[in-house]
Short mmCIF file of C-alpha atoms in Angstrom, two decimals:
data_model
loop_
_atom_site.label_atom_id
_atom_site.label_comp_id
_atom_site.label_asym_id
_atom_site.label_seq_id
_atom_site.Cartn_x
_atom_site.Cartn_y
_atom_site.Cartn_z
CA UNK J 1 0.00 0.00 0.00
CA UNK J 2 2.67 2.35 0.92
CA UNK J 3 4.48 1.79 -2.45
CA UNK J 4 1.24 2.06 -4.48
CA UNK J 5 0.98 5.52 -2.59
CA UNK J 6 3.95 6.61 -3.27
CA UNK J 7 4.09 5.67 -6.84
CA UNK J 8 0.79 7.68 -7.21
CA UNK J 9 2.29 10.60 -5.77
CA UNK J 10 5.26 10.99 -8.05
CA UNK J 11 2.39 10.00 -11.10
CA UNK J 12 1.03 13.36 -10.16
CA UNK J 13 3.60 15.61 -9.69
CA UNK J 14 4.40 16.15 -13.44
CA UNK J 15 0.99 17.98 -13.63
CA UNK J 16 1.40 20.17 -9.96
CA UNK J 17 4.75 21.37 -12.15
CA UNK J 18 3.20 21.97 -15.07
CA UNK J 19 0.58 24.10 -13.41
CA UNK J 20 3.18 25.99 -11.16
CA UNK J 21 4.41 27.34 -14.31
CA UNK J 22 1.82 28.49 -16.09
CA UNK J 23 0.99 30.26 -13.13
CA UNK J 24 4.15 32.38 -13.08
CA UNK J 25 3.91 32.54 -16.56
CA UNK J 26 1.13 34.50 -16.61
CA UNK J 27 1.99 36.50 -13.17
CA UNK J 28 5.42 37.19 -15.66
CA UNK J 29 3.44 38.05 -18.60
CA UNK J 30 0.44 41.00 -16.42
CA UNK J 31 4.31 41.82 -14.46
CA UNK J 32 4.72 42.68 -18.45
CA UNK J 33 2.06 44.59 -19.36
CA UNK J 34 1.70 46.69 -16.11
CA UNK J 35 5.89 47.86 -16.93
CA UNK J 36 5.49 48.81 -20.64
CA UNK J 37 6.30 45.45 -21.77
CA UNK J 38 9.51 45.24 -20.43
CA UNK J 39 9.40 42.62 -17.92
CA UNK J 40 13.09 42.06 -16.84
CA UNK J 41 12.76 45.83 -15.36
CA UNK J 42 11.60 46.09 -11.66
CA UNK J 43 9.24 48.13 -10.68
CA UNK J 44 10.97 49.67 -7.84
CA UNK J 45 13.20 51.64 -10.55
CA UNK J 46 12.15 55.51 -10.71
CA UNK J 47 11.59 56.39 -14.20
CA UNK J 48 13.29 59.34 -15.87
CA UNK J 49 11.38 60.88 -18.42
CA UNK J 50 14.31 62.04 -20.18
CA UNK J 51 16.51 59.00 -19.90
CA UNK J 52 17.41 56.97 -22.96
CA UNK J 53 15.53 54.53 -23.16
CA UNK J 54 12.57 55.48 -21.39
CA UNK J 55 9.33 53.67 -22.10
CA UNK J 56 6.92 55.93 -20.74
CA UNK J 57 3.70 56.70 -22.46
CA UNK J 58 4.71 54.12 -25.17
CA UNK J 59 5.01 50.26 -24.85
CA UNK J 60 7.37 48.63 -27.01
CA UNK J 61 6.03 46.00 -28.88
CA UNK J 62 8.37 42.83 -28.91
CA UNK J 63 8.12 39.85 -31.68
CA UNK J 64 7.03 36.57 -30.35
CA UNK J 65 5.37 38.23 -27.39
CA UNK J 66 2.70 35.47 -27.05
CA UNK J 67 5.22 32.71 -27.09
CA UNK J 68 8.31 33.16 -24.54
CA UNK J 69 10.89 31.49 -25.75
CA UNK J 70 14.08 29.84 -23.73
CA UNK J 71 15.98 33.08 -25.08
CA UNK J 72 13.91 35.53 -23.46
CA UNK J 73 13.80 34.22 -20.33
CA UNK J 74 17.71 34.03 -20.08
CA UNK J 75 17.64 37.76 -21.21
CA UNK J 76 15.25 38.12 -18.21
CA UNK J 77 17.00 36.17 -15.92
CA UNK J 78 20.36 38.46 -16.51
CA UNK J 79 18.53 41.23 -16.14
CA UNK J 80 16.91 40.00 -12.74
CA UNK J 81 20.58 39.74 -11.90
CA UNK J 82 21.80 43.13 -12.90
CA UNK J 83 20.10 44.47 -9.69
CA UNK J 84 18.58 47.67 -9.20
CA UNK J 85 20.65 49.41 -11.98
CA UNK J 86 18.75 47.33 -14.79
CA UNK J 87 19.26 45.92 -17.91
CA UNK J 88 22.01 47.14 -20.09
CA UNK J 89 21.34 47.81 -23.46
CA UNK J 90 23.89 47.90 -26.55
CA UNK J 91 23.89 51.02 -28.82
CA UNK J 92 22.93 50.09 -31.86
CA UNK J 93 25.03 52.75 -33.79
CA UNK J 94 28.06 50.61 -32.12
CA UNK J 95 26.99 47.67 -33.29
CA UNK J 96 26.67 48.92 -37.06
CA UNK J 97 29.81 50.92 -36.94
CA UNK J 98 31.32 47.29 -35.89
CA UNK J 99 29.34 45.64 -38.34
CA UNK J 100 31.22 48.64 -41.12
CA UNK J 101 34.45 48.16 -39.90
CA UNK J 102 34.49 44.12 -40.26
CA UNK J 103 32.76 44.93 -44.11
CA UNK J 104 35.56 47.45 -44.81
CA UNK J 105 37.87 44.78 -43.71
CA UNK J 106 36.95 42.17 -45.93
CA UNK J 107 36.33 44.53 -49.23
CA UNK J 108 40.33 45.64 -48.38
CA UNK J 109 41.08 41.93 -48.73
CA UNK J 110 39.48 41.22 -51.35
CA UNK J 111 41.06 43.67 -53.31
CA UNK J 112 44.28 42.93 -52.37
CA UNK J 113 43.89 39.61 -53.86
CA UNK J 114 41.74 40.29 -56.64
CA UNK J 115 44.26 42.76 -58.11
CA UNK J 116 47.61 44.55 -57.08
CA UNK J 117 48.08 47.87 -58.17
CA UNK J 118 51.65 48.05 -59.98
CA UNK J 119 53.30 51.63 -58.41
CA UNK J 120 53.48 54.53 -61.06
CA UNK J 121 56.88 55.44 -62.83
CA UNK J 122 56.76 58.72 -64.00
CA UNK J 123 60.33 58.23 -65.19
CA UNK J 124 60.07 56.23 -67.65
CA UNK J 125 62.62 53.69 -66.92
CA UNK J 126 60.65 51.12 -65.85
CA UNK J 127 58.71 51.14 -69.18
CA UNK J 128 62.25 50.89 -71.16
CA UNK J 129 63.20 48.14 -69.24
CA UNK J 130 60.40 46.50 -70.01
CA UNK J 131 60.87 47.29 -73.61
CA UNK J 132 64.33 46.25 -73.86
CA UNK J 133 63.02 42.50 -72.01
CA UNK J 134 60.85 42.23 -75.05
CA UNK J 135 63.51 42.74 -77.61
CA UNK J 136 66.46 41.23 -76.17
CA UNK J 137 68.25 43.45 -75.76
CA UNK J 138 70.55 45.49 -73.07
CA UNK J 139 69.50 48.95 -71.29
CA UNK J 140 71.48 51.62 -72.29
CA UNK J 141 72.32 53.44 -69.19
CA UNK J 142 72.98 56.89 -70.25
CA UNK J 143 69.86 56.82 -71.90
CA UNK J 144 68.10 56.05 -68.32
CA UNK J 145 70.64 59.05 -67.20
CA UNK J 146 69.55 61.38 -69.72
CA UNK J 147 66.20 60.57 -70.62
CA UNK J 148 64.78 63.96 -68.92
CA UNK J 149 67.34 66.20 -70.02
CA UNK J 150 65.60 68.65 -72.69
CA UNK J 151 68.94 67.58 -74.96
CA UNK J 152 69.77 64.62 -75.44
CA UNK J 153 72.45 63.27 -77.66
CA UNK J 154 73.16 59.29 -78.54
CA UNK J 155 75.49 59.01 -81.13
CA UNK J 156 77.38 56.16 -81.88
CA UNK J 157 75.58 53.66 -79.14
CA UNK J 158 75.66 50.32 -81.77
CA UNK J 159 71.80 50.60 -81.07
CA UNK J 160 70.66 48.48 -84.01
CA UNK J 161 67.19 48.10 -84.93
CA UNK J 162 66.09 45.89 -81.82
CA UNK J 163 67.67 48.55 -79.33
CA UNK J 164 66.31 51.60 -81.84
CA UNK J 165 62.50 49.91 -81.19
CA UNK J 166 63.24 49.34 -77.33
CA UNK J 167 64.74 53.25 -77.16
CA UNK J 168 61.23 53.92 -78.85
CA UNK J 169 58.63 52.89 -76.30
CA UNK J 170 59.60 55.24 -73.41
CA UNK J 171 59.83 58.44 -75.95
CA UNK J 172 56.39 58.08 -77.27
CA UNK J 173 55.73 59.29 -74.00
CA UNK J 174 58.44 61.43 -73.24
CA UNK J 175 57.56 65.14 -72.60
CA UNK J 176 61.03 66.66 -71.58
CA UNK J 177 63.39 65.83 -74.47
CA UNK J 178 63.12 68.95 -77.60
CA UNK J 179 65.78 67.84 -79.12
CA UNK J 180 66.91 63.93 -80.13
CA UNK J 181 70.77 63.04 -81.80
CA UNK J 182 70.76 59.73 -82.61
CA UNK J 183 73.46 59.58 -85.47
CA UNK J 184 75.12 56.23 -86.50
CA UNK J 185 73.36 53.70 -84.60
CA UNK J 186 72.73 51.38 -87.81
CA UNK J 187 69.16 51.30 -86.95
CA UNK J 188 68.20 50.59 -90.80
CA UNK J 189 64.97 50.31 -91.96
CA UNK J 190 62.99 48.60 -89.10
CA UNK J 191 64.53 50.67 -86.29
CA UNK J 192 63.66 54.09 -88.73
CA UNK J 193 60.23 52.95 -88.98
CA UNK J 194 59.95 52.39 -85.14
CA UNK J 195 61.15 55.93 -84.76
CA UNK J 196 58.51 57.36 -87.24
CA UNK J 197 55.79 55.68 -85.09
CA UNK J 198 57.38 57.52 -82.33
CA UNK J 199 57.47 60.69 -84.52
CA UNK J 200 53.47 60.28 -84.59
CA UNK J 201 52.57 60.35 -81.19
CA UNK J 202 55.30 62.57 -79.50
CA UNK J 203 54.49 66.07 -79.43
CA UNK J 204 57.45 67.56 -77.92
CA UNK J 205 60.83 66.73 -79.93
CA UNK J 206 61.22 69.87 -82.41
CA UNK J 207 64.55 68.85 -83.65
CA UNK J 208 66.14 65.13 -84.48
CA UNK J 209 69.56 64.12 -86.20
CA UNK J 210 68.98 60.53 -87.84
CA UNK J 211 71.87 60.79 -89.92
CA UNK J 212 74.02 57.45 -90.96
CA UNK J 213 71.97 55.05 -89.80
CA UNK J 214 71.21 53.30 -93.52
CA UNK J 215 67.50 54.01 -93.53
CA UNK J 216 67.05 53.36 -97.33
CA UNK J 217 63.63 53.34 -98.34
CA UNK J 218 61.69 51.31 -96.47
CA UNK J 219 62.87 54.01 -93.44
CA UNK J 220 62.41 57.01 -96.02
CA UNK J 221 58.68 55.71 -96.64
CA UNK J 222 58.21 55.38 -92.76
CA UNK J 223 59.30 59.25 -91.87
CA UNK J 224 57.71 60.61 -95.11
CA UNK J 225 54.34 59.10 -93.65
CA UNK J 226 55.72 60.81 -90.20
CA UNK J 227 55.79 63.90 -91.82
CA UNK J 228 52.26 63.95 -92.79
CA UNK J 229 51.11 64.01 -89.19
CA UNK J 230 53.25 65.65 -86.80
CA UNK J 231 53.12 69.19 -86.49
CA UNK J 232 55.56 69.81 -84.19
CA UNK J 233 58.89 68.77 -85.92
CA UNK J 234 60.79 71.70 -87.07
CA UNK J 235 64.42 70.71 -88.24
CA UNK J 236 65.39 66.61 -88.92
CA UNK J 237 68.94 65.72 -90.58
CA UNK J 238 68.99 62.65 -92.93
CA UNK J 239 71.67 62.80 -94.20
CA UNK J 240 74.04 59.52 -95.49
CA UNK J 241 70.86 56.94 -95.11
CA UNK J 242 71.37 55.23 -98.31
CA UNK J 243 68.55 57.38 -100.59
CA UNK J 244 67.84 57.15 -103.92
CA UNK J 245 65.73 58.21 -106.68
CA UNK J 246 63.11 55.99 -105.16
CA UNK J 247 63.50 57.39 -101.45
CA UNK J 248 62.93 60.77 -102.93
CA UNK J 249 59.66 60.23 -104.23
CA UNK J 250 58.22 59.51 -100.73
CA UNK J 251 60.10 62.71 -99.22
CA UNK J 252 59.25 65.05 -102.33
CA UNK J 253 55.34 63.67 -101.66
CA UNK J 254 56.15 64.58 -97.68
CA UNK J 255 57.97 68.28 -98.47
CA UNK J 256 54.53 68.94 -100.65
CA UNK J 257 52.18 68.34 -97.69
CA UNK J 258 54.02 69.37 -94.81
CA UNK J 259 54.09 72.79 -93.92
CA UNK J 260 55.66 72.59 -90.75
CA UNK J 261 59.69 71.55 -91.32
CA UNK J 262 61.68 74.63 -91.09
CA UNK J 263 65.29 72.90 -91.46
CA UNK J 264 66.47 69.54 -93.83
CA UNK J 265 69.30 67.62 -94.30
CA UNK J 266 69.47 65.23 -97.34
CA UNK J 267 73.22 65.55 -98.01
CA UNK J 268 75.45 62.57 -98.68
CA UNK J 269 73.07 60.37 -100.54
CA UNK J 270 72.68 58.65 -103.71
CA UNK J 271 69.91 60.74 -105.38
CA UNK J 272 70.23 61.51 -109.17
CA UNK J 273 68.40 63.46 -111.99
CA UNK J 274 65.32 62.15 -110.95
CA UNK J 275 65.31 63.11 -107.37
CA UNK J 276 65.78 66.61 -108.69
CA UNK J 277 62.96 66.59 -110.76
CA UNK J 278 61.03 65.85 -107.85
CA UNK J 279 62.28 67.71 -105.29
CA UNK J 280 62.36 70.63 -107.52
CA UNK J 281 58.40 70.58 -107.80
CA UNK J 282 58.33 69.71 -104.15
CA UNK J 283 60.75 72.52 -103.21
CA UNK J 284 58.23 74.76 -105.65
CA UNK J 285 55.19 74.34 -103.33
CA UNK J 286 56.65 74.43 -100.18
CA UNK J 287 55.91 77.01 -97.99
CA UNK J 288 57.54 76.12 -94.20
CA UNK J 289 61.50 75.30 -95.62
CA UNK J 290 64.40 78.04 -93.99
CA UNK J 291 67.19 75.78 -94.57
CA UNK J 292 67.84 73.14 -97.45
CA UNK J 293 70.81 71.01 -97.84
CA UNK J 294 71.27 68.59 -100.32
CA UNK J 295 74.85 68.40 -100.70
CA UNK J 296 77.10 65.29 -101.70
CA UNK J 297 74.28 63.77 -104.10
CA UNK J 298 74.45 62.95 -107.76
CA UNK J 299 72.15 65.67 -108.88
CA UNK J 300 72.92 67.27 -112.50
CA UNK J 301 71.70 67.66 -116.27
CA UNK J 302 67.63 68.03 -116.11
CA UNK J 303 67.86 67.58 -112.49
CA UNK J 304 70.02 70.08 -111.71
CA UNK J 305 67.83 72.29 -113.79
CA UNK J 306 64.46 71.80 -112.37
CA UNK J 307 65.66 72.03 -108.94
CA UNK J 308 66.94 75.62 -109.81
CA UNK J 309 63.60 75.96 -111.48
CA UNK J 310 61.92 75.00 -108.09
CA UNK J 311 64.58 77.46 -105.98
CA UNK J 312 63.17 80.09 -108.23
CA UNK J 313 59.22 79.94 -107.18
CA UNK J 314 60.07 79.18 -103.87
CA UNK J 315 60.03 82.62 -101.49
CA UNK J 316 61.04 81.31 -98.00
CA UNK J 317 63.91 79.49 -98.32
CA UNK J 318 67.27 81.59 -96.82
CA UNK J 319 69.73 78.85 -97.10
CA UNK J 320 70.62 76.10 -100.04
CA UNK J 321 73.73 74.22 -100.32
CA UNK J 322 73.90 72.21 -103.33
CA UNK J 323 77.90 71.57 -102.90
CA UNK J 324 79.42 68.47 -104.56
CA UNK J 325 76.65 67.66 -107.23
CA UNK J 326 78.10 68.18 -110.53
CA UNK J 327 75.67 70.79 -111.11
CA UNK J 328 78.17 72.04 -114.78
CA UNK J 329 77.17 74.47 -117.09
CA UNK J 330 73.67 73.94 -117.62
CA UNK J 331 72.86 73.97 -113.82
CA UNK J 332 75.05 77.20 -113.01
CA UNK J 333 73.23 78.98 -115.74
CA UNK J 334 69.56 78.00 -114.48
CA UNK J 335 70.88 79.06 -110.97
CA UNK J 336 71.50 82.41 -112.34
CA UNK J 337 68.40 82.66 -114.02
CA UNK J 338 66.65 81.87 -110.63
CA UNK J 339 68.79 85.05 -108.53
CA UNK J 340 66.50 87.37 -110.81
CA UNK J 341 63.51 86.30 -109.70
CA UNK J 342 64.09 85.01 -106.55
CA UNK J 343 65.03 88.21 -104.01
CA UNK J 344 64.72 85.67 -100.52
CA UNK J 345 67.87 83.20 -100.98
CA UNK J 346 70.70 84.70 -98.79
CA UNK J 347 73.02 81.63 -99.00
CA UNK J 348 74.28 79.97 -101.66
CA UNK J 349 76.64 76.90 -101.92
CA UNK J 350 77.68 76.16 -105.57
CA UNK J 351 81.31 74.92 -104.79
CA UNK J 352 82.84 71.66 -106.65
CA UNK J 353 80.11 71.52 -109.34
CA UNK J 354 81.96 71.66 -112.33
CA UNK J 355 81.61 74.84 -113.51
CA UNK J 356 83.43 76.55 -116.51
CA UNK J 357 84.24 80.10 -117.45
CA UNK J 358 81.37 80.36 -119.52
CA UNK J 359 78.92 78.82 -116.70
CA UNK J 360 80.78 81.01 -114.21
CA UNK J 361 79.45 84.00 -116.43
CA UNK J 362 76.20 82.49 -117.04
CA UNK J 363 75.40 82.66 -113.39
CA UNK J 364 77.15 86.30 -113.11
CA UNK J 365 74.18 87.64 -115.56
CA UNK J 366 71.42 87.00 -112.42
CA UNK J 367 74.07 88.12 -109.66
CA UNK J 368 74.00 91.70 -111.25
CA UNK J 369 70.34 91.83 -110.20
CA UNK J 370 69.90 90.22 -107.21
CA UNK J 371 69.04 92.01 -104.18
CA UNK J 372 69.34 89.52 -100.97
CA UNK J 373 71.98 87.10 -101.22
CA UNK J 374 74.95 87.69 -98.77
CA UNK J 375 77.29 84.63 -98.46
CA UNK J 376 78.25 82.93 -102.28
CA UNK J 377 80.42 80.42 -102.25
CA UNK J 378 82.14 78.95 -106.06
CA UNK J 379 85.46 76.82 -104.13
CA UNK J 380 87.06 74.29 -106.60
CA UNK J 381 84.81 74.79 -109.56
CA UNK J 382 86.97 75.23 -112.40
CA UNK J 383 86.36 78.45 -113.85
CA UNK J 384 89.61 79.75 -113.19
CA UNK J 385 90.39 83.03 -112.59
CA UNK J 386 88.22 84.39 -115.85
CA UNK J 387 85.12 82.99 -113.78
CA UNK J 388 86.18 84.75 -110.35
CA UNK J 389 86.70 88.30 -112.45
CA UNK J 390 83.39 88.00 -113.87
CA UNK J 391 81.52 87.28 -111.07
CA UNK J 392 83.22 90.17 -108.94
CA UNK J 393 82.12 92.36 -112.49
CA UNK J 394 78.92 91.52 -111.56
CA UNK J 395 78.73 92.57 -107.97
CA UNK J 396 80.54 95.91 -108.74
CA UNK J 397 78.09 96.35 -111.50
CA UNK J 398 75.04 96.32 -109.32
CA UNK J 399 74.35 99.64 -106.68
CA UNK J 400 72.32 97.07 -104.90
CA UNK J 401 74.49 94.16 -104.23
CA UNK J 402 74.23 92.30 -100.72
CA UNK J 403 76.92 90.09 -100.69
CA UNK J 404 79.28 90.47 -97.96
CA UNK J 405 81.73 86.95 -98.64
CA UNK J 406 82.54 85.53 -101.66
CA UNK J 407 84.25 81.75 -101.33
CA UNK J 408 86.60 81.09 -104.43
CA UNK J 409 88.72 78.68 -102.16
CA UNK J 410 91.54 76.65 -104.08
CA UNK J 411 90.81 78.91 -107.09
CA UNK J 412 94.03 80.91 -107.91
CA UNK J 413 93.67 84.79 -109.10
CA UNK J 414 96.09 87.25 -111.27
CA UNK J 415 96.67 91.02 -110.50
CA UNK J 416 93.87 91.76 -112.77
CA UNK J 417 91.39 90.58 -110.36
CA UNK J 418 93.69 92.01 -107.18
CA UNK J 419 93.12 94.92 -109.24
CA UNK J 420 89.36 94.95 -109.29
CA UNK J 421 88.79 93.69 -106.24
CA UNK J 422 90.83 97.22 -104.43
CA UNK J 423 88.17 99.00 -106.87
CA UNK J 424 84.77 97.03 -105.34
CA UNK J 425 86.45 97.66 -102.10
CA UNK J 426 85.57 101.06 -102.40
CA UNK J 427 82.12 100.81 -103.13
CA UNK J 428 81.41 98.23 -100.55
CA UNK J 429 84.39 98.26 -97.80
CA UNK J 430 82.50 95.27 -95.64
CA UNK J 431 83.04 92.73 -98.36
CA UNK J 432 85.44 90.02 -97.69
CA UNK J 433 86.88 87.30 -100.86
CA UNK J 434 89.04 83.92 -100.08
CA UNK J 435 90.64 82.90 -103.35
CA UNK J 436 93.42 80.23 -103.68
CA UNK J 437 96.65 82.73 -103.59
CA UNK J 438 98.24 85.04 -106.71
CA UNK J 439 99.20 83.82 -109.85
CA UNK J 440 102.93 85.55 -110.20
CA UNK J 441 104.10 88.31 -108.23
CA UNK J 442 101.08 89.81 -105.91
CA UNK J 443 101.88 93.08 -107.20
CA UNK J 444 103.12 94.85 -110.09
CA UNK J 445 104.90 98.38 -109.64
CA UNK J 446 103.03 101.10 -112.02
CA UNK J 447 104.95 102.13 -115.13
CA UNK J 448 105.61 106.11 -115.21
CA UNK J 449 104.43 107.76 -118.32
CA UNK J 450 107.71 109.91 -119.78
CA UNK J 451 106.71 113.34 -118.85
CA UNK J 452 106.59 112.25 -115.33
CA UNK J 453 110.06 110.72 -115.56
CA UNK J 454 111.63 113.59 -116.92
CA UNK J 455 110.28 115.97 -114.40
CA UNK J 456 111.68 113.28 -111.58
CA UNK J 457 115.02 113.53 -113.83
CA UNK J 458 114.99 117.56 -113.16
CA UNK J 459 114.39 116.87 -109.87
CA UNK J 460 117.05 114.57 -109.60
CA UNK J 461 119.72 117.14 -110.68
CA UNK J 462 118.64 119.76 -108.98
CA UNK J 463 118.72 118.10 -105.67
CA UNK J 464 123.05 117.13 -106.95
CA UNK J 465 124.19 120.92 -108.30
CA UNK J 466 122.74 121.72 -104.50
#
């Protein structure tokens, strides 16, 4: 009986402790609803109207109310503990600058790994470095030096056209070098092309020397394609690259469009007849050349003419050296025909052409008439000293002669022309002639007429009877 009792009793104390709490439940739950719905806080706290937080005249609505879950009653269990001070609350502003913080964190890492930033080189070097990886080939290191200086001058580096293409990667960027010298670096046609590319995009370099480096054509077709877009180029040397008659038809196209090129250097090149043709009717419409020199070619015959032609329509050119052409006869006497009309050209370089007495004078006819030209020179041409007299004639002949220098180096003179020249002298006491020395004796005493030496006679014997 006793154990029957007893097992009764513990049978029905599940339900006594199921109804004990639902009872506090709901003495928890009205404990709620009399506080503002807050039921961790006690009621023996004095409410401050002002205090954050505050819950008066306002109940604050929770989620879940109905059902209390394990969660809430731990929160309300802390708070019981907190004692008389409360609850604590967290600010939410310190939770979300938290939450920030970790999301700046993580976007940082990501892009860390997503993609490193390479640092800036403003110098340059680290792009021609690059370059020179590409195409094999070693840095130059007074180019990495130099490569701000606003002059910079390379000459003779063995660059070839590998090193010429590497060299040409940093400039097409470059904004402190004006003025490039790259002469003999046998950077042929490929490395010439690489610096026409260059040529297009750089808008700083005014003046380049690419002089011996054996362009030929394929490297005169590259910088006579330059030429038709920059504008900023104003004086570029060619000279000795190997050009021919069919090099000059892609830089007598170039000299027609561009307007720009103040200064040229074609001298010591294989162009012929042909190449004066052209250049001639290039030189014609050209409006931007100072400074011309196409010395040490093969031009002569009907090239030598129609380049004179060309000299002769053309009213901006100052300076023309056409030295060492074989220009003869034919091309002194279109040249001469050319100083009438032209009254612009100031200097003129005609020496060893091959020209005769006869084309000397030719030439002389068009020196009596000009105006402008200041600086002639005729050395080694042999018109002996005939030529030299006549073209002095010509400049003694004309009240409104410029020329200040006459160059008849290696060209010997008599005393007629020592004569002649004391005579211009007067007339214009600033002009200055080199000739190649005297023929004879530099000067010849005067012979007395014979009243003059009999009056020195009378003289004579007076002075002795005395």
């Amino acid at each position: 009986m006793v154990v029957s009792k007893k097992l009764a009793k513990e049978s029905q104390l599940p339900s006594v402790l199921e109804d004990n709490a639902a009872e506090m439940e709901s003495e928890l739950l009205a404990e709620s609803e009399q506080l503002g719905g807050i039921g961790s806080r006690p009621p023996s706290r004095p409410r401050k109207p002002f205090s954050r937080g505050s819950v008066d005249s306002q109940t604050v609505t929770r989620l879940n109310s109905d059902a209390r879950s394990p969660a809430g009653q731990e929160t309300t269990d802390q708070g019981s503990e907190e004692g008389a001070d409360g609850p604590s609350f967290a600010d939410p502003r310190e939770d979300a600058e938290a939450m920030q913080t970790a999301s700046d964190q993580d976007y940082d890492t990501d892009l860390e790994l997503e993609d490193e930033k390479v640092p800036y080189d403003p110098t340059g070097e680290t792009c021609y470095r690059s370059a020179c990886k590409v195409f094999g080939v070693v840095p130059v290191t007074y180019f990495t030096r130099n490569m701000h200086s606003s002059e910079l001058h390379m000459m003779h580096h063995g660059l070839g056209p590998q090193g010429t293409k590497a060299l040409a990667v940093p400039l097409v960027t470059n904004t402190s070098i004006l003025k490039l010298n790259l002469r003999d670096n046998r950077m042929e046609g490929p490395g010439g092309a690489a610096m026409a590319e260059m040529l297009k995009e750089n808008c700083y370099i005014t003046e380049i020397d690419l002089s011996e480096n054996r362009l030929g054509v394929d490297g005169a077709e590259a910088i006579s394609f330059m030429l038709l877009e920059n504008s900023t180029l104003v004086s570029i040397n060619l000279s000795g690259n190997d050009f021919c008659d069919h090099a000059a038809r892609h830089l007598a196209y170039a000299l027609t469009h561009n307007q720009k090129v103040e200064s040229l250097d074609l001298s010591y090149n294989i162009m012929g007849d042909v190449a004066g043709e052209l250049l001639g009717a290039a030189i014609a419409e050209n409006t931007a050349l100072r400074d011309l020199n196409l010395s040490w070619n093969c031009i002569r015959g009907n090239g030598a003419v129609a380049l004179a032609k060309g000299l002769g329509v053309n009213i901006f050119l100052r300076k023309v050296d056409l030295s060492y052409n074989g220009l003869g006869k034919e091309g002194a006497k279109a040249l001469g025909e050319t100083l009438v009309v032209n009254n612009v050209l100031e200097e003129l370089n005609l020496g060893i052409n091959r020209i005769p007495p006869d084309g000397a004078d030719s030439f002389a006819v068009g020196l009596k008439q000009n105006k402008t030209l200041r600086i002639l020179s005729m050395a080694r041409n042999p018109m002996q000293t005939a030529g030299c007299f006549g073209l002095l004639k010509a400049i003694q002949e004309n009240p409104e002669s410029a020329v200040e220098f006459l160059d008849f180096s290696d060209i010997p003179v008599n005393q007629e022309f020592t004569d002649l020249y004391d005579e211009v002298k007067e007339i214009y006491p600033n002009l200055q002639v080199q000739h190649g020395g005297f023929i004879g004796k530099n000067k010849k005493p005067k012979v007395k007429d014979a009243s003059e030496a009999k009056e020195g006679a009378e003289l004579t014997e007076k002075k002795d009877n005395q």
